[in-house]
Tab-separated table of C-alpha atoms in Angstrom:
chain	number	residue	atom	x	y	z
A	1	UNK	CA	79.296	146.859	216.264
A	2	UNK	CA	79.039	150.530	215.567
A	3	UNK	CA	77.290	151.465	218.997
A	4	UNK	CA	80.032	149.715	220.912
A	5	UNK	CA	82.788	151.408	218.752
A	6	UNK	CA	81.659	154.924	219.815
A	7	UNK	CA	83.252	156.294	222.780
A	8	UNK	CA	81.356	156.662	225.866
A	9	UNK	CA	81.477	159.955	227.820
A	10	UNK	CA	82.370	159.209	231.416
A	11	UNK	CA	84.026	160.943	234.092
A	12	UNK	CA	86.201	159.582	236.949
A	13	UNK	CA	83.151	159.772	239.331
A	14	UNK	CA	81.163	157.513	237.125
A	15	UNK	CA	78.710	159.955	236.042
A	16	UNK	CA	77.393	159.640	232.518
A	17	UNK	CA	77.968	162.490	230.210
A	18	UNK	CA	75.939	162.538	226.926
A	19	UNK	CA	78.132	163.148	223.779
A	20	UNK	CA	78.198	166.521	222.352
A	21	UNK	CA	78.587	167.870	218.935
A	22	UNK	CA	82.358	168.804	219.705
A	23	UNK	CA	82.834	165.068	220.581
A	24	UNK	CA	81.939	164.197	217.046
A	25	UNK	CA	84.363	166.588	215.491
A	26	UNK	CA	87.780	164.907	214.990
A	27	UNK	CA	91.179	166.966	214.871
A	28	UNK	CA	92.248	167.648	211.214
A	29	UNK	CA	94.520	165.439	209.035
A	30	UNK	CA	96.569	168.288	207.475
A	31	UNK	CA	97.960	169.926	209.630
A	32	UNK	CA	97.984	166.731	211.711
A	33	UNK	CA	96.144	166.968	214.931
A	34	UNK	CA	94.947	170.615	214.332
A	35	UNK	CA	91.768	171.934	215.640
A	36	UNK	CA	88.555	171.005	213.716
A	37	UNK	CA	87.660	173.570	210.990
A	38	UNK	CA	91.407	174.856	210.654
A	39	UNK	CA	92.571	172.489	207.991
A	40	UNK	CA	91.894	169.312	205.770
A	41	UNK	CA	89.720	166.900	207.967
A	42	UNK	CA	87.953	163.677	207.540
A	43	UNK	CA	84.820	165.213	206.140
A	44	UNK	CA	86.749	166.706	203.140
A	45	UNK	CA	88.669	163.543	202.676
A	46	UNK	CA	85.350	161.491	202.524
A	47	UNK	CA	83.977	163.901	200.132
A	48	UNK	CA	86.895	163.200	197.769
A	49	UNK	CA	86.496	159.475	198.387
A	50	UNK	CA	82.822	159.620	197.512
A	51	UNK	CA	83.532	161.446	194.166
A	52	UNK	CA	86.227	158.778	193.225
A	53	UNK	CA	83.994	155.846	194.168
A	54	UNK	CA	81.042	157.101	192.265
A	55	UNK	CA	83.041	157.985	189.178
A	56	UNK	CA	84.776	154.516	189.170
A	57	UNK	CA	81.402	152.742	189.737
A	58	UNK	CA	79.895	154.278	186.667
A	59	UNK	CA	82.911	154.203	184.580
A	60	UNK	CA	83.437	150.687	185.199
A	61	UNK	CA	80.022	149.532	184.883
A	62	UNK	CA	79.693	151.068	181.471
A	63	UNK	CA	83.245	150.340	180.146
A	64	UNK	CA	82.411	147.084	178.262
A	65	UNK	CA	78.736	147.715	177.410
A	66	UNK	CA	77.173	144.473	176.306
A	67	UNK	CA	73.825	143.827	174.569
A	68	UNK	CA	73.218	141.395	177.344
A	69	UNK	CA	74.655	143.008	180.415
A	70	UNK	CA	76.616	141.273	183.147
A	71	UNK	CA	75.749	141.634	186.800
A	72	UNK	CA	77.961	144.783	187.341
A	73	UNK	CA	76.764	146.455	184.092
A	74	UNK	CA	73.298	145.635	185.014
A	75	UNK	CA	73.730	147.164	188.571
A	76	UNK	CA	75.045	150.366	187.062
A	77	UNK	CA	72.378	150.475	184.453
A	78	UNK	CA	69.588	150.118	187.025
A	79	UNK	CA	71.128	152.587	189.356
A	80	UNK	CA	71.263	155.261	186.431
A	81	UNK	CA	67.775	154.275	185.484
A	82	UNK	CA	66.100	154.510	188.860
A	83	UNK	CA	66.981	158.369	188.676
A	84	UNK	CA	66.508	158.672	185.017
A	85	UNK	CA	63.059	157.209	184.899
A	86	UNK	CA	61.875	157.477	188.431
A	87	UNK	CA	62.877	160.924	189.053
A	88	UNK	CA	63.852	163.054	186.025
A	89	UNK	CA	61.353	161.451	183.466
A	90	UNK	CA	58.375	161.332	185.953
A	91	UNK	CA	58.861	164.893	187.209
A	92	UNK	CA	60.147	166.938	184.423
A	93	UNK	CA	58.307	165.280	181.789
A	94	UNK	CA	59.343	163.209	178.780
A	95	UNK	CA	59.834	166.146	176.395
A	96	UNK	CA	62.775	167.914	178.330
A	97	UNK	CA	63.985	165.575	180.962
A	98	UNK	CA	66.961	163.990	179.224
A	99	UNK	CA	69.487	167.103	179.746
A	100	UNK	CA	68.736	167.210	183.252
A	101	UNK	CA	69.559	163.497	184.054
A	102	UNK	CA	73.265	163.977	184.632
A	103	UNK	CA	72.922	166.694	187.351
A	104	UNK	CA	70.167	164.572	189.066
A	105	UNK	CA	72.186	161.437	188.926
A	106	UNK	CA	75.095	163.300	190.233
A	107	UNK	CA	73.065	164.770	193.248
A	108	UNK	CA	71.517	161.613	194.164
A	109	UNK	CA	74.555	159.359	194.212
A	110	UNK	CA	76.810	162.073	195.776
A	111	UNK	CA	74.336	162.530	198.698
A	112	UNK	CA	73.580	158.828	199.122
A	113	UNK	CA	77.333	157.788	199.372
A	114	UNK	CA	78.082	160.599	201.828
A	115	UNK	CA	75.027	159.712	203.810
A	116	UNK	CA	75.904	156.053	203.931
A	117	UNK	CA	79.516	156.846	205.254
A	118	UNK	CA	77.772	157.486	208.469
A	119	UNK	CA	76.701	153.805	208.543
A	120	UNK	CA	80.120	152.211	207.745
A	121	UNK	CA	82.324	151.021	210.608
A	122	UNK	CA	85.455	152.993	211.129
A	123	UNK	CA	84.304	155.907	208.812
A	124	UNK	CA	81.115	156.690	210.779
A	125	UNK	CA	80.759	160.140	209.502
A	126	UNK	CA	77.884	161.429	207.186
A	127	UNK	CA	79.554	164.278	205.707
A	128	UNK	CA	76.211	165.882	205.021
A	129	UNK	CA	75.672	166.274	208.945
A	130	UNK	CA	78.115	169.127	208.621
A	131	UNK	CA	76.188	172.039	207.493
A	132	UNK	CA	78.723	173.216	204.897
A	133	UNK	CA	77.924	170.263	202.329
A	134	UNK	CA	74.005	170.637	202.282
A	135	UNK	CA	74.485	174.486	202.059
A	136	UNK	CA	76.707	174.070	199.016
A	137	UNK	CA	74.533	171.532	197.440
A	138	UNK	CA	71.454	173.571	197.948
A	139	UNK	CA	73.156	176.805	196.688
A	140	UNK	CA	74.035	175.047	193.489
A	141	UNK	CA	70.583	173.950	193.024
A	142	UNK	CA	69.242	177.574	193.734
A	143	UNK	CA	71.598	179.222	191.330
A	144	UNK	CA	70.816	176.521	188.704
A	145	UNK	CA	67.124	176.981	189.178
A	146	UNK	CA	67.371	180.793	188.682
A	147	UNK	CA	69.622	180.213	185.732
A	148	UNK	CA	67.149	177.940	183.953
A	149	UNK	CA	64.259	180.294	184.781
A	150	UNK	CA	65.841	183.273	183.111
A	151	UNK	CA	67.162	181.205	180.303
A	152	UNK	CA	63.507	180.050	179.592
A	153	UNK	CA	61.558	183.182	180.545
A	154	UNK	CA	63.985	185.897	180.483
A	155	UNK	CA	62.796	188.910	182.651
A	156	UNK	CA	59.461	187.347	183.104
A	157	UNK	CA	60.761	184.667	185.325
A	158	UNK	CA	60.202	186.782	188.503
A	159	UNK	CA	56.514	187.119	187.471
A	160	UNK	CA	56.186	183.543	186.738
A	161	UNK	CA	57.495	182.538	190.289
A	162	UNK	CA	55.596	185.045	192.198
A	163	UNK	CA	52.349	185.727	190.423
A	164	UNK	CA	50.088	182.504	190.509
A	165	UNK	CA	47.286	182.264	187.898
A	166	UNK	CA	43.825	182.565	188.917
A	167	UNK	CA	44.337	184.273	192.139
A	168	UNK	CA	41.709	187.044	192.953
A	169	UNK	CA	43.258	190.575	192.574
A	170	UNK	CA	42.027	191.559	196.170
A	171	UNK	CA	44.647	189.140	197.731
A	172	UNK	CA	47.163	189.131	194.958
A	173	UNK	CA	49.698	191.458	196.753
A	174	UNK	CA	49.738	189.348	199.866
A	175	UNK	CA	50.068	186.117	197.827
A	176	UNK	CA	53.037	187.778	195.816
A	177	UNK	CA	54.824	188.573	199.071
A	178	UNK	CA	54.343	185.105	200.392
A	179	UNK	CA	55.596	183.801	197.001
A	180	UNK	CA	58.806	185.814	197.032
A	181	UNK	CA	59.454	184.792	200.714
A	182	UNK	CA	58.758	181.058	200.032
A	183	UNK	CA	60.568	180.697	196.563
A	184	UNK	CA	63.692	183.193	196.868
A	185	UNK	CA	64.568	182.879	200.680
A	186	UNK	CA	62.649	179.907	202.328
A	187	UNK	CA	63.280	177.428	199.565
A	188	UNK	CA	67.179	177.106	199.670
A	189	UNK	CA	67.382	177.239	203.349
A	190	UNK	CA	64.857	174.325	203.859
A	191	UNK	CA	66.268	172.355	201.113
A	192	UNK	CA	69.659	172.488	202.817
A	193	UNK	CA	68.538	172.134	206.435
A	194	UNK	CA	66.326	169.332	205.984
A	195	UNK	CA	69.224	167.099	204.807
A	196	UNK	CA	71.662	168.591	207.290
A	197	UNK	CA	69.168	168.336	210.316
A	198	UNK	CA	68.184	164.777	209.575
A	199	UNK	CA	71.657	163.563	209.098
A	200	UNK	CA	73.162	165.307	212.215
A	201	UNK	CA	70.184	164.111	214.384
A	202	UNK	CA	70.520	160.559	213.247
A	203	UNK	CA	74.280	160.791	213.918
A	204	UNK	CA	73.788	162.065	217.282
A	205	UNK	CA	71.167	159.433	218.399
A	206	UNK	CA	73.419	156.570	217.446
A	207	UNK	CA	76.297	158.202	219.127
A	208	UNK	CA	74.158	158.553	222.400
A	209	UNK	CA	73.080	154.863	222.160
A	210	UNK	CA	76.679	153.888	221.909
A	211	UNK	CA	77.799	156.027	224.701
A	212	UNK	CA	75.004	154.900	226.855
A	213	UNK	CA	75.516	151.326	226.085
A	214	UNK	CA	79.186	151.497	226.801
A	215	UNK	CA	78.722	153.360	230.036
A	216	UNK	CA	76.079	150.841	231.360
A	217	UNK	CA	78.337	147.831	230.362
A	218	UNK	CA	81.453	149.115	231.851
A	219	UNK	CA	80.288	151.219	234.856
A	220	UNK	CA	76.873	149.627	235.707
A	221	UNK	CA	76.373	146.493	237.699
A	222	UNK	CA	73.365	143.899	237.871
A	223	UNK	CA	70.218	145.529	236.496
A	224	UNK	CA	72.201	148.300	234.874
A	225	UNK	CA	74.135	145.840	232.650
A	226	UNK	CA	70.756	144.427	231.649
A	227	UNK	CA	69.559	147.875	230.745
A	228	UNK	CA	72.667	148.258	228.704
A	229	UNK	CA	71.605	145.434	226.535
A	230	UNK	CA	68.221	147.139	225.773
A	231	UNK	CA	70.040	150.295	225.089
A	232	UNK	CA	72.368	148.526	222.694
A	233	UNK	CA	69.371	146.912	221.031
A	234	UNK	CA	67.634	150.095	220.628
A	235	UNK	CA	70.835	151.640	219.167
A	236	UNK	CA	71.110	148.898	216.684
A	237	UNK	CA	67.483	149.403	215.642
A	238	UNK	CA	68.123	153.076	215.161
A	239	UNK	CA	71.226	152.337	213.217
A	240	UNK	CA	69.229	150.186	210.753
A	241	UNK	CA	66.543	152.863	210.658
A	242	UNK	CA	69.219	155.587	210.047
A	243	UNK	CA	70.336	153.530	206.803
A	244	UNK	CA	66.864	153.842	205.550
A	245	UNK	CA	66.668	157.547	206.388
A	246	UNK	CA	70.042	158.155	204.658
A	247	UNK	CA	68.564	156.705	201.395
A	248	UNK	CA	65.308	158.628	201.630
A	249	UNK	CA	67.074	161.864	202.126
A	250	UNK	CA	69.222	161.470	199.234
A	251	UNK	CA	65.961	160.573	197.233
A	252	UNK	CA	63.986	163.476	198.628
A	253	UNK	CA	66.884	166.102	197.938
A	254	UNK	CA	66.958	164.950	194.362
A	255	UNK	CA	63.189	164.757	193.977
A	256	UNK	CA	62.834	168.452	195.160
A	257	UNK	CA	65.675	169.366	192.703
A	258	UNK	CA	63.753	167.960	189.934
A	259	UNK	CA	60.524	169.653	191.043
A	260	UNK	CA	62.344	172.987	191.186
A	261	UNK	CA	63.842	172.480	187.668
A	262	UNK	CA	60.386	171.680	186.401
A	263	UNK	CA	58.951	174.641	188.006
A	264	UNK	CA	61.666	176.992	186.480
A	265	UNK	CA	61.042	175.762	182.940
A	266	UNK	CA	57.380	175.481	183.016
A	267	UNK	CA	55.117	178.185	181.482
A	268	UNK	CA	52.748	178.776	184.358
A	269	UNK	CA	53.184	178.871	188.200
């Protein structure tokens, strides 16, 4: 079980030490054993694996398209349709959604697979729990949002995003300041940190439950071992809950991306 596979942080005096962020950072792969952050590591490897897996899945499921799809083709079509119809079409609108389906499908499945890596034994690392990945994804969305806005509205895009219609002129200057801060500064930060913080906290909770269970089983006696069973049960429950959160966070990030796209191409704020 994943909880038992995680290392317990104990010292020679039998005192429990909760796992820290540093304990979750493995040495680099290239150069082998180098300090975390100085080379090519597990996180980068998993990102590349996720791209390969997603590419293979959609290419293989659509390779032999049949009028009556088989199970694998059906799975691929349903996965694609979930984002196409449930996110792009519903949020952006039927008239313009089609050209944004590829980027939304890419975001959803890239984030989903990289989140779920944290729940797979031996892998046990959601790459989005490292802040660089959410920052990069949110940065792409932010730049794309601005590009679409200027493409649709030209120089009026700034006005569209900062001057809401129907606001009394008395409070309009204050509203403009709030809109500038909200749309151009807070938006990309919250878009990235929401994903990062959720994945990191879930990863830490599972690591804490695993380390605590291992400590109680190995170092405790009598009642303490019984508490270890409860800790392990709680860790398994959190593990299952974390899988749900991993899926939801991929959906939330993609949904917000669609909302931002819709806002940049709409005629009014």
